XYZ file of C-alpha atoms in Angstrom:
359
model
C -65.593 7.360 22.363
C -68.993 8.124 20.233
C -71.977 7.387 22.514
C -74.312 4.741 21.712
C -77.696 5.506 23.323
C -78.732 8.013 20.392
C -78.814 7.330 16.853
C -79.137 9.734 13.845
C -79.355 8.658 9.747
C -78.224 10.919 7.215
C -79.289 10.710 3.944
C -77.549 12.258 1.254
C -79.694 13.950 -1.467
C -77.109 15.186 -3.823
C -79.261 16.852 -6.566
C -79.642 20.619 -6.991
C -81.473 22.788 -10.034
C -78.611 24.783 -10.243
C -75.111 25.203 -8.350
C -74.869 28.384 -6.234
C -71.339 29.909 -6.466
C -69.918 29.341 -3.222
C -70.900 25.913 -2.658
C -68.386 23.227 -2.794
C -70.314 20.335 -1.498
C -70.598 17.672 -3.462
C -74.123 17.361 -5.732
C -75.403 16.400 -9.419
C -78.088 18.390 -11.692
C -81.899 18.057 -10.574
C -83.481 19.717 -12.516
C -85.772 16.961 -13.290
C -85.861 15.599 -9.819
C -84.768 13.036 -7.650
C -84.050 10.107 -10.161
C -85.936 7.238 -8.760
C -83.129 5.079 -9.405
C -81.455 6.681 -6.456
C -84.323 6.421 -4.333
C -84.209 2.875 -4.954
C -80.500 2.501 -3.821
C -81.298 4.531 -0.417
C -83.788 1.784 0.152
C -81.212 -0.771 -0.494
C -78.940 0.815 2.041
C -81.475 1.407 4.509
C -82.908 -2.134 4.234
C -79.826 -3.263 6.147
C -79.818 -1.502 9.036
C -81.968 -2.754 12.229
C -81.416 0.026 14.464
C -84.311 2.526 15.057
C -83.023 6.552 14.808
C -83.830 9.048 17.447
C -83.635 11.635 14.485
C -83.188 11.573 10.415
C -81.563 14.201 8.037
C -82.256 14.593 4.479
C -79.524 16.808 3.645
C -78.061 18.156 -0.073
C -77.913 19.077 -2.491
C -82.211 19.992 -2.652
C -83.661 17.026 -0.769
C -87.270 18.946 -1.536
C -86.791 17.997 -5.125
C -87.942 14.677 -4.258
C -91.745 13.844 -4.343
C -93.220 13.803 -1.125
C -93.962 10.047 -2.006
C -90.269 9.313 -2.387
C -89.605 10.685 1.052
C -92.481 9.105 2.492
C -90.619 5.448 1.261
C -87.462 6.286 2.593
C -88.961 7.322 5.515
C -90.605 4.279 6.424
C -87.754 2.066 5.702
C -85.613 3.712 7.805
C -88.186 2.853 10.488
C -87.697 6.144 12.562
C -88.712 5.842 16.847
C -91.999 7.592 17.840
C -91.461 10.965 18.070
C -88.255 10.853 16.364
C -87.069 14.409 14.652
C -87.334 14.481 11.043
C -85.365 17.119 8.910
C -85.680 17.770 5.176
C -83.601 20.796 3.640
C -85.362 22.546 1.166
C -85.038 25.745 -1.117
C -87.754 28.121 -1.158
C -88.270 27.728 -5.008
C -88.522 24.039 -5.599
C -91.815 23.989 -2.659
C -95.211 24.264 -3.748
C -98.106 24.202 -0.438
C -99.085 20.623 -2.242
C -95.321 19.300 -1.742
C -95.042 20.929 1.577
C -98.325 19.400 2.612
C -96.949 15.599 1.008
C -93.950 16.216 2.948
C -95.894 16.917 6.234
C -98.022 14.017 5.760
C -95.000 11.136 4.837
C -93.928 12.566 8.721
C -91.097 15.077 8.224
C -91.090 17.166 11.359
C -88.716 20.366 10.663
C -88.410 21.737 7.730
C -85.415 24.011 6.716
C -84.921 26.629 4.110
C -82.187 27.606 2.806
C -83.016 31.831 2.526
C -79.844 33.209 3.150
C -80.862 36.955 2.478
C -83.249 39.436 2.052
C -82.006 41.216 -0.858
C -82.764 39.876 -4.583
C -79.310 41.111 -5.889
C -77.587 39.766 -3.420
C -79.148 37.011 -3.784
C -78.355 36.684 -7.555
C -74.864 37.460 -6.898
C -74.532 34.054 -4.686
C -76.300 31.959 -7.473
C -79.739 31.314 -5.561
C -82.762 31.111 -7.755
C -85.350 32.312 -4.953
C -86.014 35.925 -4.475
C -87.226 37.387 -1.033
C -90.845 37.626 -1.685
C -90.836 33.582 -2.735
C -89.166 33.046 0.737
C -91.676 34.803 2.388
C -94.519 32.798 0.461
C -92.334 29.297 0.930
C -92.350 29.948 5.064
C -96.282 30.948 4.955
C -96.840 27.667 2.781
C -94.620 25.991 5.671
C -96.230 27.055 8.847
C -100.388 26.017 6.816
C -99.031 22.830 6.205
C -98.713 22.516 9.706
C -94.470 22.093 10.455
C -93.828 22.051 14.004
C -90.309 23.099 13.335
C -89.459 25.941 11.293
C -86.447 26.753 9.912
C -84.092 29.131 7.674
C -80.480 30.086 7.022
C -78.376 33.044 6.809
C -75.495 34.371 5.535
C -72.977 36.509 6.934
C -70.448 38.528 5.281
C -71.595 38.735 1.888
C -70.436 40.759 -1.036
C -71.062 44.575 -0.098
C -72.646 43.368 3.448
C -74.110 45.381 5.688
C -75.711 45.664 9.210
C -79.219 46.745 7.669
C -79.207 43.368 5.462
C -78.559 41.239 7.740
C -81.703 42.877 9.899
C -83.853 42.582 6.649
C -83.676 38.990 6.595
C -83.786 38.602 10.395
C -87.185 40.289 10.093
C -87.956 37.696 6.957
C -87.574 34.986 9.583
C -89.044 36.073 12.408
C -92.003 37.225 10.559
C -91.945 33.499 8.784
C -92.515 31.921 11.907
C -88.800 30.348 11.897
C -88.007 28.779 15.291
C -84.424 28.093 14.473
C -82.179 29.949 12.694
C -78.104 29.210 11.222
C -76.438 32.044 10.844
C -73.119 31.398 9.089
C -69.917 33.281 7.344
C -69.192 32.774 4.086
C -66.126 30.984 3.177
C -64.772 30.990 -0.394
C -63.759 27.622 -1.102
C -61.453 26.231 -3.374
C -63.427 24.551 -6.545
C -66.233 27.032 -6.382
C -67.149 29.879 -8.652
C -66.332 32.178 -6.048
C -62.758 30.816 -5.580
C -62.563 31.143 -9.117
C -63.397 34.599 -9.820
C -63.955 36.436 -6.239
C -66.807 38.586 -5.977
C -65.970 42.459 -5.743
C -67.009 43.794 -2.016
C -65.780 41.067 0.447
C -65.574 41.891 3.949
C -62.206 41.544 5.819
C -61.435 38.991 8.496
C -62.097 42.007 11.156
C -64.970 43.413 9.587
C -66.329 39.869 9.117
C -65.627 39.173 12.834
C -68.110 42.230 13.568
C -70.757 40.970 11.499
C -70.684 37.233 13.402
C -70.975 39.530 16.637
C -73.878 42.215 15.579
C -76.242 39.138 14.253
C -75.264 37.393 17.706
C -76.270 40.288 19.836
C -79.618 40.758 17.296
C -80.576 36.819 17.117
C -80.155 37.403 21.046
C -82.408 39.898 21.477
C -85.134 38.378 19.033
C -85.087 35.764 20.956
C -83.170 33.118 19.584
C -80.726 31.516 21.923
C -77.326 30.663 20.616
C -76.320 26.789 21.415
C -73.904 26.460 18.548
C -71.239 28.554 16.794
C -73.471 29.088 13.976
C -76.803 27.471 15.504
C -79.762 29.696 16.973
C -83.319 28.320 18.241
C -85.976 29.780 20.127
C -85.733 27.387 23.505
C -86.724 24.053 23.310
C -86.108 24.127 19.895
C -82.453 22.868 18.913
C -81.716 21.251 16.357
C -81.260 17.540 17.885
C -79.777 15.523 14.749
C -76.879 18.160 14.469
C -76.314 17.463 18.519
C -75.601 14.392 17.701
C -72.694 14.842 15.421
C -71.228 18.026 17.518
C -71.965 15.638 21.283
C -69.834 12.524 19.458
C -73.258 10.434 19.496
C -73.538 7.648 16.733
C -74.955 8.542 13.411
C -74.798 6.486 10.226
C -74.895 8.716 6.646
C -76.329 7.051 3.545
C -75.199 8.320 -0.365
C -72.267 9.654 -1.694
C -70.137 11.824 -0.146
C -72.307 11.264 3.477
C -70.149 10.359 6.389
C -70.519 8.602 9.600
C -69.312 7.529 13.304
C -70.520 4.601 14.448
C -68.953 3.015 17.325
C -66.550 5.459 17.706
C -65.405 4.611 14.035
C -65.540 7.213 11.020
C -66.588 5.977 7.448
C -67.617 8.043 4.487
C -69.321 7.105 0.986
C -66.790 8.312 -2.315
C -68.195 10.912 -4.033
C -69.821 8.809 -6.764
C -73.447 8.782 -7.572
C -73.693 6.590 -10.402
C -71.320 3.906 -8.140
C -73.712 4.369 -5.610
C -76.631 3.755 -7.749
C -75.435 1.353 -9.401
C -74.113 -0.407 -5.865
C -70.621 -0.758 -7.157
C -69.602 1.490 -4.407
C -68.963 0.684 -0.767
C -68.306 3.479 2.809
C -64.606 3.626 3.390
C -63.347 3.766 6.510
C -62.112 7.058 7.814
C -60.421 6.386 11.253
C -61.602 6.538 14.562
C -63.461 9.179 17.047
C -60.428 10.222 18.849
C -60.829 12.848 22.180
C -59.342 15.792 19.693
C -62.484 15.159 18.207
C -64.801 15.411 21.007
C -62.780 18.486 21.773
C -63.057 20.059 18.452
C -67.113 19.543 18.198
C -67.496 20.139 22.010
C -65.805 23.794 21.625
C -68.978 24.170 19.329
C -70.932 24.116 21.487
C -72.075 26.759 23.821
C -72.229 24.281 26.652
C -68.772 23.808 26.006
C -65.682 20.945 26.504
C -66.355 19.178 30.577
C -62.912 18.170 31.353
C -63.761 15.177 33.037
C -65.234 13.814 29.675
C -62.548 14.686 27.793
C -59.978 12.444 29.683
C -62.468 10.026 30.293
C -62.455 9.568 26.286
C -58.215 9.741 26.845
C -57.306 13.550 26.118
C -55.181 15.513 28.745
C -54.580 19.178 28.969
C -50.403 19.986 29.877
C -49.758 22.922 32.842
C -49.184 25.445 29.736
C -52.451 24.822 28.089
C -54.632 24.684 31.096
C -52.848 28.272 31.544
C -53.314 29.287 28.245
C -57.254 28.546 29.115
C -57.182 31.180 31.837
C -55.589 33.834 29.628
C -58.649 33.298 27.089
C -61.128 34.392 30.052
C -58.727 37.628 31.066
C -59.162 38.371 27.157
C -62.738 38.036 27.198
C -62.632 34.957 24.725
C -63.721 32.084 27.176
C -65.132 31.286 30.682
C -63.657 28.631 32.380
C -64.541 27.465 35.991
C -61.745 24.169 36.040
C -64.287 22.204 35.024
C -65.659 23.453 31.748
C -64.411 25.544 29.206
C -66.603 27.469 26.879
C -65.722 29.603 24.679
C -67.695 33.148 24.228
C -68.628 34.921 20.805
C -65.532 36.926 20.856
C -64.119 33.426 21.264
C -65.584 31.428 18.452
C -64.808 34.329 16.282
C -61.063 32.957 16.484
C -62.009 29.188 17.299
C -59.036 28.266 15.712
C -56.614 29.892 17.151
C -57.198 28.845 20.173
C -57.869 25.072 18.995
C -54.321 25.520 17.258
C -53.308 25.765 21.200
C -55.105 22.807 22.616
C -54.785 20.392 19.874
């Protein structure tokens, strides 16, 4: 099932300033920081694992509210290989060029920013406390601090969206030096503020479709090569700690509400920071990495699903679904040579759809 020559550690920095209105992941107020307490019961996590990572993920929440000392201690106790990639997730208010520099020196490789758009109302309608100009100034503080990686988010499909936006903050990223970019639809999930009282202006599933397809065709042309269904990077510069969850490769998350597959087995922390701090908490299991899986990640990918790996790992396709296969490249939705299937944009625009058909 999961591979076991690459290894990726997750940690979990749950604390935000504020929380935007379409989030629903889970996180606690920050607006004094990462409590150290915390910090201290990463370090007890991390202090019991032996095995080196190929990459490491501070993910949140605002993992750039912690010092750039705290992230310097977890990252030497979790004792990453040389050359190993280092990710911390950041919002382009909470950096300063001193924090970005701190951050750069405790060894964090890529860092990404969470921009989303170009337009300050917008930008006030989703709840973010950056404005355009301070995510032009975080990505210039980014690249003199000296960040190999570069990178910064979008968002598709917004209230009142429009071609021309979504070009504005293409330009914002190019022009920051970003050599990766997500590019993602919004969702409005239940328990968010969103959910709660929809924003006026929402796209329809067809107009929202078009979107996905123009900033595609323009992250194409600018250069940045699609690998994922959401994931862009200028070539040779992928994001390799997400590869490992979407290529069924080991990776162990640390903090609540992280998850993990380890030997082909899932296991996720509960969504409890003071049990976590106060180690009265313990990961659950989950169940195992199962070939539906593989298959659902794999379709991801632009590479897409190799048939021969997915019955190695136990999955078989029936005479109707191989068929069903074909029909998605006479409908412009897949290519498929008997040996891999991948899907196209048109394809991953109704991903599940067609997974409802394999699975």
């Amino acid at each position: 099932m999961c591979k076991n020559d690459f290894f990726g550690i997750y940690i979990h920095i749950p604390y935000c300033k504020s929380k935007c209105r379409y989030c629903d992941f889970y996180s606690a107020p920050g607006a004094q920081g990462v409590p150290q307490p915390y910090v201290d019961a990463l370090l007890r996590e991390l202090a019991k694992n032996s095995r080196r990572p190929d990459t490491l993920y501070f993910g949140g929440g605002t993992p750039a509210l912690m010092t750039p000392e705290q992230a310097a201690l977890l990252i030497k106790e979790a004792n990453p290989l040389p050359g190993a990639e280092i990710t911390l997730e950041a919002n382009p208010d909470v950096v300063t060029p001193e924090t970005l520099q701190g951050f750069r020196a405790a060894g964090v490789t890529r860092i990404s920013f969470g921009v989303q758009s170009a337009d300050d109302a917008q930008l006030r309608r989703l709840g973010r406390t950056h404005t355009a100009a301070g995510a032009t100034q975080a990505l210039g503080w980014a690249r003199e601090a000296g960040f190999p990686e570069i990178c910064g988010d979008i968002m598709l499909a917004l209230p009142e969206y429009s071609n021309a936006e979504f070009d504005r903050t293409l330009a914002l990223l190019q022009e920051g030096g970003c050599t990766h970019i997500s590019a993602y639809l919004l969702k409005v999930e239940p328990g968010t503020a969103f959910y709660r009282n929809p924003p006026a202006g929402l796209p329809d599933n067809d107009a929202a479709a078009d979107f996905y397809l123009y900033a595609v065709q323009q992250l194409e042309a600018a250069g940045y090569r699609q690998y994922e269904i959401s994931n862009f990077a200028k070539p040779g510069h992928e994001g390799r700690h997400n590869l490992l969850y979407w290529n069924c490769r080991d990776y162990w998350g640390v903090g609540p509400a992280a998850h993990s597959c380890m030997g082909s087995v899932r296991r996720f922390w509960p969504d409890d920071v003071q049990g976590f701090t106060a180690g009265t908490t313990a990961e659950q299991p989950e169940g195992d990495c199962t070939a539906e899986d593989f298959l659902l990640m794999q379709l991801r990918l632009t590479s897409g699903l190799s048939l021969a790996e997915y019955n190695r790992r136990g999955g078989q396709f029936t005479a109707a679904q191989l068929a069903f296969m074909r029909q998605c490249v006479q409908h412009g939705y897949a290519t498929f040579d008997e040996h891999t299937f991948r899907l196209t944009p048109a394809g991953m625009v109704v991903q599940n759809a067609i997974l409802t058909e394999l699975l």
